[in-house]
mmCIF file of C-alpha atoms in Angstrom:
data_model
loop_
_atom_site.group_PDB
_atom_site.id
_atom_site.type_symbol
_atom_site.label_atom_id
_atom_site.label_comp_id
_atom_site.label_asym_id
_atom_site.label_seq_id
_atom_site.Cartn_x
_atom_site.Cartn_y
_atom_site.Cartn_z
ATOM 1 C CA ALA A 7 -92.526 49.538 71.793
ATOM 2 C CA GLN A 8 -93.442 47.204 68.767
ATOM 3 C CA SER A 9 -91.844 46.678 65.866
ATOM 4 C CA VAL A 10 -91.254 44.087 62.863
ATOM 5 C CA THR A 11 -88.515 42.907 60.973
ATOM 6 C CA GLN A 12 -89.046 41.189 57.494
ATOM 7 C CA LEU A 13 -86.190 38.761 56.450
ATOM 8 C CA GLY A 14 -85.281 39.332 53.356
ATOM 9 C CA SER A 15 -86.006 42.751 50.991
ATOM 10 C CA HIS A 16 -85.725 40.332 47.271
ATOM 11 C CA VAL A 17 -87.342 37.301 47.252
ATOM 12 C CA SER A 18 -87.220 35.327 43.652
ATOM 13 C CA VAL A 19 -89.233 31.802 42.740
ATOM 14 C CA SER A 20 -90.034 30.194 39.601
ATOM 15 C CA GLU A 21 -94.256 29.986 38.754
ATOM 16 C CA GLY A 22 -95.347 27.059 40.680
ATOM 17 C CA ALA A 23 -93.233 27.281 43.683
ATOM 18 C CA LEU A 24 -93.610 27.674 47.733
ATOM 19 C CA VAL A 25 -93.748 31.437 48.656
ATOM 20 C CA LEU A 26 -92.455 32.309 51.836
ATOM 21 C CA LEU A 27 -91.867 35.705 53.142
ATOM 22 C CA ARG A 28 -90.852 35.376 56.618
ATOM 23 C CA CYS A 29 -91.976 38.622 59.495
ATOM 24 C CA ASN A 30 -90.792 38.188 63.317
ATOM 25 C CA TYR A 31 -92.419 41.077 65.111
ATOM 26 C CA SER A 32 -91.785 42.505 69.344
ATOM 27 C CA SER A 33 -94.636 43.959 70.931
ATOM 28 C CA SER A 34 -95.003 44.584 74.220
ATOM 29 C CA VAL A 35 -98.281 43.607 74.812
ATOM 30 C CA PRO A 36 -100.349 41.212 72.173
ATOM 31 C CA PRO A 37 -100.239 42.688 69.324
ATOM 32 C CA TYR A 38 -102.665 42.008 66.057
ATOM 33 C CA LEU A 39 -100.604 41.613 63.009
ATOM 34 C CA PHE A 40 -101.010 41.785 59.535
ATOM 35 C CA TRP A 41 -99.820 41.726 56.003
ATOM 36 C CA TYR A 42 -100.109 44.205 53.100
ATOM 37 C CA VAL A 43 -98.869 43.885 49.545
ATOM 38 C CA GLN A 44 -98.345 47.074 47.423
ATOM 39 C CA TYR A 45 -98.204 46.864 43.476
ATOM 40 C CA PRO A 46 -96.486 48.938 41.480
ATOM 41 C CA ASN A 47 -97.520 52.707 41.608
ATOM 42 C CA GLN A 48 -100.593 51.888 43.837
ATOM 43 C CA GLY A 49 -101.663 51.568 47.284
ATOM 44 C CA LEU A 50 -101.125 49.077 49.937
ATOM 45 C CA GLN A 51 -104.087 46.048 49.961
ATOM 46 C CA LEU A 52 -104.852 44.125 53.526
ATOM 47 C CA LEU A 53 -104.050 40.590 52.285
ATOM 48 C CA LEU A 54 -105.058 39.237 55.620
ATOM 49 C CA LYS A 55 -105.187 39.554 59.479
ATOM 50 C CA TYR A 56 -104.024 38.408 62.678
ATOM 51 C CA THR A 57 -106.634 39.580 65.843
ATOM 52 C CA SER A 58 -105.522 36.770 67.963
ATOM 53 C CA ALA A 59 -108.255 34.751 66.595
ATOM 54 C CA ALA A 60 -107.145 31.520 65.018
ATOM 55 C CA THR A 61 -103.508 31.248 65.312
ATOM 56 C CA LEU A 62 -103.878 29.944 61.379
ATOM 57 C CA VAL A 63 -105.059 32.998 59.348
ATOM 58 C CA LYS A 64 -106.212 32.358 55.712
ATOM 59 C CA GLY A 65 -106.261 35.952 53.290
ATOM 60 C CA ILE A 66 -107.094 36.904 49.607
ATOM 61 C CA ASN A 67 -105.201 35.310 46.550
ATOM 62 C CA GLY A 68 -104.417 31.898 48.175
ATOM 63 C CA PHE A 69 -102.163 33.410 51.143
ATOM 64 C CA GLU A 70 -101.844 32.729 54.633
ATOM 65 C CA ALA A 71 -99.781 33.038 57.773
ATOM 66 C CA GLU A 72 -99.443 31.186 60.906
ATOM 67 C CA PHE A 73 -98.854 33.740 64.084
ATOM 68 C CA LYS A 74 -96.381 31.736 66.246
ATOM 69 C CA LYS A 75 -95.911 33.090 69.421
ATOM 70 C CA SER A 76 -93.034 31.167 70.608
ATOM 71 C CA GLU A 77 -91.233 32.243 67.997
ATOM 72 C CA THR A 78 -92.620 35.467 67.515
ATOM 73 C CA SER A 79 -93.360 34.976 63.571
ATOM 74 C CA PHE A 80 -96.218 35.789 61.482
ATOM 75 C CA HIS A 81 -94.591 34.417 58.139
ATOM 76 C CA LEU A 82 -96.800 34.722 55.039
ATOM 77 C CA THR A 83 -96.891 31.820 52.741
ATOM 78 C CA LYS A 84 -98.807 30.383 49.352
ATOM 79 C CA PRO A 85 -98.196 27.213 48.027
ATOM 80 C CA SER A 86 -97.620 27.835 44.229
ATOM 81 C CA ALA A 87 -96.600 30.974 43.121
ATOM 82 C CA HIS A 88 -98.435 33.221 39.858
ATOM 83 C CA MET A 89 -96.969 35.415 37.755
ATOM 84 C CA SER A 90 -99.479 38.068 39.542
ATOM 85 C CA ASP A 91 -98.111 37.723 42.696
ATOM 86 C CA ALA A 92 -94.884 39.170 41.636
ATOM 87 C CA ALA A 93 -94.969 42.765 43.979
ATOM 88 C CA GLU A 94 -94.037 44.297 47.087
ATOM 89 C CA TYR A 95 -95.500 42.427 50.950
ATOM 90 C CA PHE A 96 -95.419 44.092 53.557
ATOM 91 C CA CYS A 97 -95.755 42.546 57.304
ATOM 92 C CA ALA A 98 -96.763 45.228 60.018
ATOM 93 C CA VAL A 99 -97.700 44.825 63.477
ATOM 94 C CA SER A 100 -100.642 47.328 65.524
ATOM 95 C CA GLU A 101 -100.118 47.728 69.837
ATOM 96 C CA THR A 102 -103.760 48.276 70.427
ATOM 97 C CA SER A 103 -103.160 48.660 74.369
ATOM 98 C CA ASN A 104 -104.682 52.436 73.753
ATOM 99 C CA PHE A 105 -108.359 53.114 72.499
ATOM 100 C CA GLY A 106 -108.391 54.327 69.443
ATOM 101 C CA ASN A 107 -104.806 54.169 68.722
ATOM 102 C CA GLU A 108 -104.109 51.621 65.963
ATOM 103 C CA LYS A 109 -101.239 52.954 64.348
ATOM 104 C CA LEU A 110 -99.383 50.448 62.207
ATOM 105 C CA THR A 111 -95.924 50.188 62.246
ATOM 106 C CA PHE A 112 -94.341 48.353 59.202
ATOM 107 C CA GLY A 113 -91.337 46.375 58.430
ATOM 108 C CA THR A 114 -88.757 47.483 55.807
ATOM 109 C CA GLY A 115 -90.801 44.997 53.167
ATOM 110 C CA THR A 116 -89.841 41.689 50.663
ATOM 111 C CA ARG A 117 -90.044 42.577 47.308
ATOM 112 C CA LEU A 118 -91.096 39.359 46.086
ATOM 113 C CA THR A 119 -89.973 38.306 41.740
ATOM 114 C CA ILE A 120 -91.399 35.621 40.059
ATOM 115 C CA ILE A 121 -89.519 33.519 37.113
ATOM 116 C CA PRO A 122 -91.484 31.961 34.648
ATOM 117 C CA ASP B 23 -111.005 50.165 44.683
ATOM 118 C CA SER B 24 -110.048 51.027 48.906
ATOM 119 C CA GLY B 25 -113.272 53.767 48.781
ATOM 120 C CA VAL B 26 -110.190 55.738 50.336
ATOM 121 C CA THR B 27 -109.428 59.058 48.108
ATOM 122 C CA GLN B 28 -106.442 61.277 47.888
ATOM 123 C CA THR B 29 -105.994 64.024 46.318
ATOM 124 C CA PRO B 30 -103.957 65.153 44.107
ATOM 125 C CA LYS B 31 -102.015 62.329 42.630
ATOM 126 C CA HIS B 32 -98.547 63.885 41.995
ATOM 127 C CA LEU B 33 -97.468 66.981 43.135
ATOM 128 C CA ILE B 34 -94.312 68.808 41.872
ATOM 129 C CA THR B 35 -93.116 71.858 44.065
ATOM 130 C CA ALA B 36 -90.133 73.712 44.611
ATOM 131 C CA THR B 37 -87.725 73.697 48.037
ATOM 132 C CA GLY B 38 -89.401 75.867 50.149
ATOM 133 C CA GLN B 39 -93.303 75.694 49.744
ATOM 134 C CA ARG B 40 -96.559 74.661 51.101
ATOM 135 C CA VAL B 41 -98.660 72.041 50.186
ATOM 136 C CA THR B 42 -101.802 70.431 50.912
ATOM 137 C CA LEU B 43 -102.251 66.559 50.647
ATOM 138 C CA ARG B 44 -106.390 65.760 50.672
ATOM 139 C CA CYS B 45 -108.199 62.697 51.984
ATOM 140 C CA SER B 46 -111.365 61.439 51.621
ATOM 141 C CA PRO B 47 -111.966 58.471 54.044
ATOM 142 C CA ARG B 48 -114.273 55.572 53.164
ATOM 143 C CA SER B 49 -118.239 56.247 54.248
ATOM 144 C CA GLY B 50 -118.334 55.782 57.807
ATOM 145 C CA ASP B 51 -114.522 55.701 58.682
ATOM 146 C CA LEU B 52 -114.271 57.714 61.663
ATOM 147 C CA SER B 53 -110.544 57.336 62.083
ATOM 148 C CA VAL B 54 -108.382 59.034 59.866
ATOM 149 C CA TYR B 55 -104.181 58.110 59.353
ATOM 150 C CA TRP B 56 -101.718 59.556 57.435
ATOM 151 C CA TYR B 57 -98.439 57.663 56.130
ATOM 152 C CA GLN B 58 -95.519 58.610 54.363
ATOM 153 C CA GLN B 59 -93.508 56.098 52.232
ATOM 154 C CA SER B 60 -89.979 57.137 51.586
ATOM 155 C CA LEU B 61 -87.009 54.932 49.617
ATOM 156 C CA ASP B 62 -84.609 55.446 53.344
ATOM 157 C CA GLN B 63 -87.029 55.703 55.828
ATOM 158 C CA GLY B 64 -89.559 52.781 54.753
ATOM 159 C CA LEU B 65 -93.297 53.523 55.558
ATOM 160 C CA GLN B 66 -93.829 55.666 58.380
ATOM 161 C CA PHE B 67 -97.245 56.229 60.698
ATOM 162 C CA LEU B 68 -97.187 60.188 60.998
ATOM 163 C CA ILE B 69 -100.638 61.092 62.610
ATOM 164 C CA GLN B 70 -103.965 59.217 63.303
ATOM 165 C CA TYR B 71 -107.421 61.602 63.666
ATOM 166 C CA TYR B 72 -110.416 60.141 65.290
ATOM 167 C CA ASN B 73 -113.611 62.069 65.175
ATOM 168 C CA GLY B 74 -112.005 65.316 64.495
ATOM 169 C CA GLU B 75 -109.685 64.760 66.934
ATOM 170 C CA GLU B 76 -105.636 64.311 67.303
ATOM 171 C CA ARG B 77 -105.259 60.563 68.885
ATOM 172 C CA ALA B 78 -101.967 59.334 67.731
ATOM 173 C CA LYS B 79 -98.695 61.065 66.776
ATOM 174 C CA GLY B 80 -95.893 59.423 65.166
ATOM 175 C CA ASN B 81 -92.273 60.698 63.137
ATOM 176 C CA ILE B 82 -93.750 63.925 62.089
ATOM 177 C CA LEU B 83 -92.173 66.871 61.695
ATOM 178 C CA GLU B 84 -92.615 69.942 63.251
ATOM 179 C CA ARG B 85 -93.379 71.548 59.530
ATOM 180 C CA PHE B 86 -96.566 69.363 59.027
ATOM 181 C CA SER B 87 -99.683 69.727 60.581
ATOM 182 C CA ALA B 88 -102.771 67.876 60.053
ATOM 183 C CA GLN B 89 -106.647 68.374 60.259
ATOM 184 C CA GLN B 90 -109.480 66.518 59.931
ATOM 185 C CA PHE B 91 -112.252 68.369 59.685
ATOM 186 C CA PRO B 92 -116.552 67.772 60.452
ATOM 187 C CA ASP B 93 -117.506 65.725 57.443
ATOM 188 C CA LEU B 94 -114.429 63.269 58.094
ATOM 189 C CA HIS B 95 -112.165 64.347 55.088
ATOM 190 C CA SER B 96 -108.432 65.220 56.066
ATOM 191 C CA GLU B 97 -105.805 67.515 54.861
ATOM 192 C CA LEU B 98 -102.343 67.468 55.062
ATOM 193 C CA ASN B 99 -100.722 70.511 55.420
ATOM 194 C CA LEU B 100 -96.607 70.319 54.626
ATOM 195 C CA SER B 101 -95.003 73.743 54.356
ATOM 196 C CA SER B 102 -90.657 75.259 54.338
ATOM 197 C CA LEU B 103 -90.607 71.555 52.046
ATOM 198 C CA GLU B 104 -86.637 70.482 51.435
ATOM 199 C CA LEU B 105 -85.792 67.863 48.564
ATOM 200 C CA GLY B 106 -86.143 65.141 51.303
ATOM 201 C CA ASP B 107 -89.799 65.381 51.954
ATOM 202 C CA SER B 108 -90.323 63.733 48.296
ATOM 203 C CA ALA B 109 -92.554 60.883 49.037
ATOM 204 C CA LEU B 110 -95.531 58.854 49.262
ATOM 205 C CA TYR B 111 -97.817 59.939 51.384
ATOM 206 C CA PHE B 112 -100.756 57.568 51.868
ATOM 207 C CA CYS B 113 -103.513 58.431 53.730
ATOM 208 C CA ALA B 114 -105.847 54.804 55.916
ATOM 209 C CA SER B 115 -109.574 54.822 56.758
ATOM 210 C CA SER B 116 -110.585 52.701 59.440
ATOM 211 C CA VAL B 117 -114.235 51.739 61.308
ATOM 212 C CA HIS B 118 -114.714 52.567 64.232
ATOM 213 C CA LEU B 119 -113.863 49.941 67.121
ATOM 214 C CA THR B 120 -115.718 47.175 67.356
ATOM 215 C CA SER B 121 -115.608 43.571 68.017
ATOM 216 C CA GLY B 122 -113.377 41.452 65.483
ATOM 217 C CA MET B 123 -112.387 44.888 63.085
ATOM 218 C CA ARG B 124 -110.136 46.652 65.175
ATOM 219 C CA GLY B 125 -107.261 47.759 63.513
ATOM 220 C CA GLU B 126 -108.035 46.810 59.911
ATOM 221 C CA GLN B 127 -106.818 50.043 57.665
ATOM 222 C CA PHE B 128 -108.033 50.860 53.952
ATOM 223 C CA PHE B 129 -105.852 52.535 52.375
ATOM 224 C CA GLY B 130 -106.062 55.649 49.517
ATOM 225 C CA PRO B 131 -104.347 55.159 46.342
ATOM 226 C CA GLY B 132 -101.477 57.745 48.126
ATOM 227 C CA THR B 133 -100.065 61.277 46.725
ATOM 228 C CA ARG B 134 -96.917 60.991 45.147
ATOM 229 C CA LEU B 135 -94.372 64.442 46.573
ATOM 230 C CA THR B 136 -91.431 65.553 44.458
ATOM 231 C CA VAL B 137 -89.647 68.162 45.971
ATOM 232 C CA LEU B 138 -86.947 70.354 43.789
#
């Protein structure tokens, strides 16, 4: 069974400061990992994904994440926060040992607030 | 715009009623997934269809059912509605499995269901 734990349901950072959103996963097979962002009253948008290639993954809007197998982590970072980054962020894991079954298991989400 | 469309955007109905949510996947995507997002349960996978066939089931209630039609659009049917069914229902689609693109799901804007 797969699962994801996001530490911190709410994170506040000042504009221009480092953003760090934490995600730890559990999976019985090598995982595929994702970060999605949800703006108010909108659907989920893919920020970046790890699919067993490079461990440092770069995504959209200046975000990146590093896959660390030894720590079972996939933390999301951005060097300098912008007001437009305020949103809810979800980490998700996909167990792809079964053909065609790519269901995503999501964490509980982290609401990011940017302080002007 | 993800290319995934969902109708209706909002739905208000009474307990005991039945509703149908509709999803059109991105052009060329064979897999459709349904997710439920609620305050108490978070984002949960309900069911997946692949090219018209049910492929995986998650925490979907027996009162809920889904199908994928030959033109690949999908419908989620919710019956004997209860107050607790009030939630945001997302549809997502993904491409046929190919190397490097596995597991990337594109989400629609969602249908917000309110049961009174």
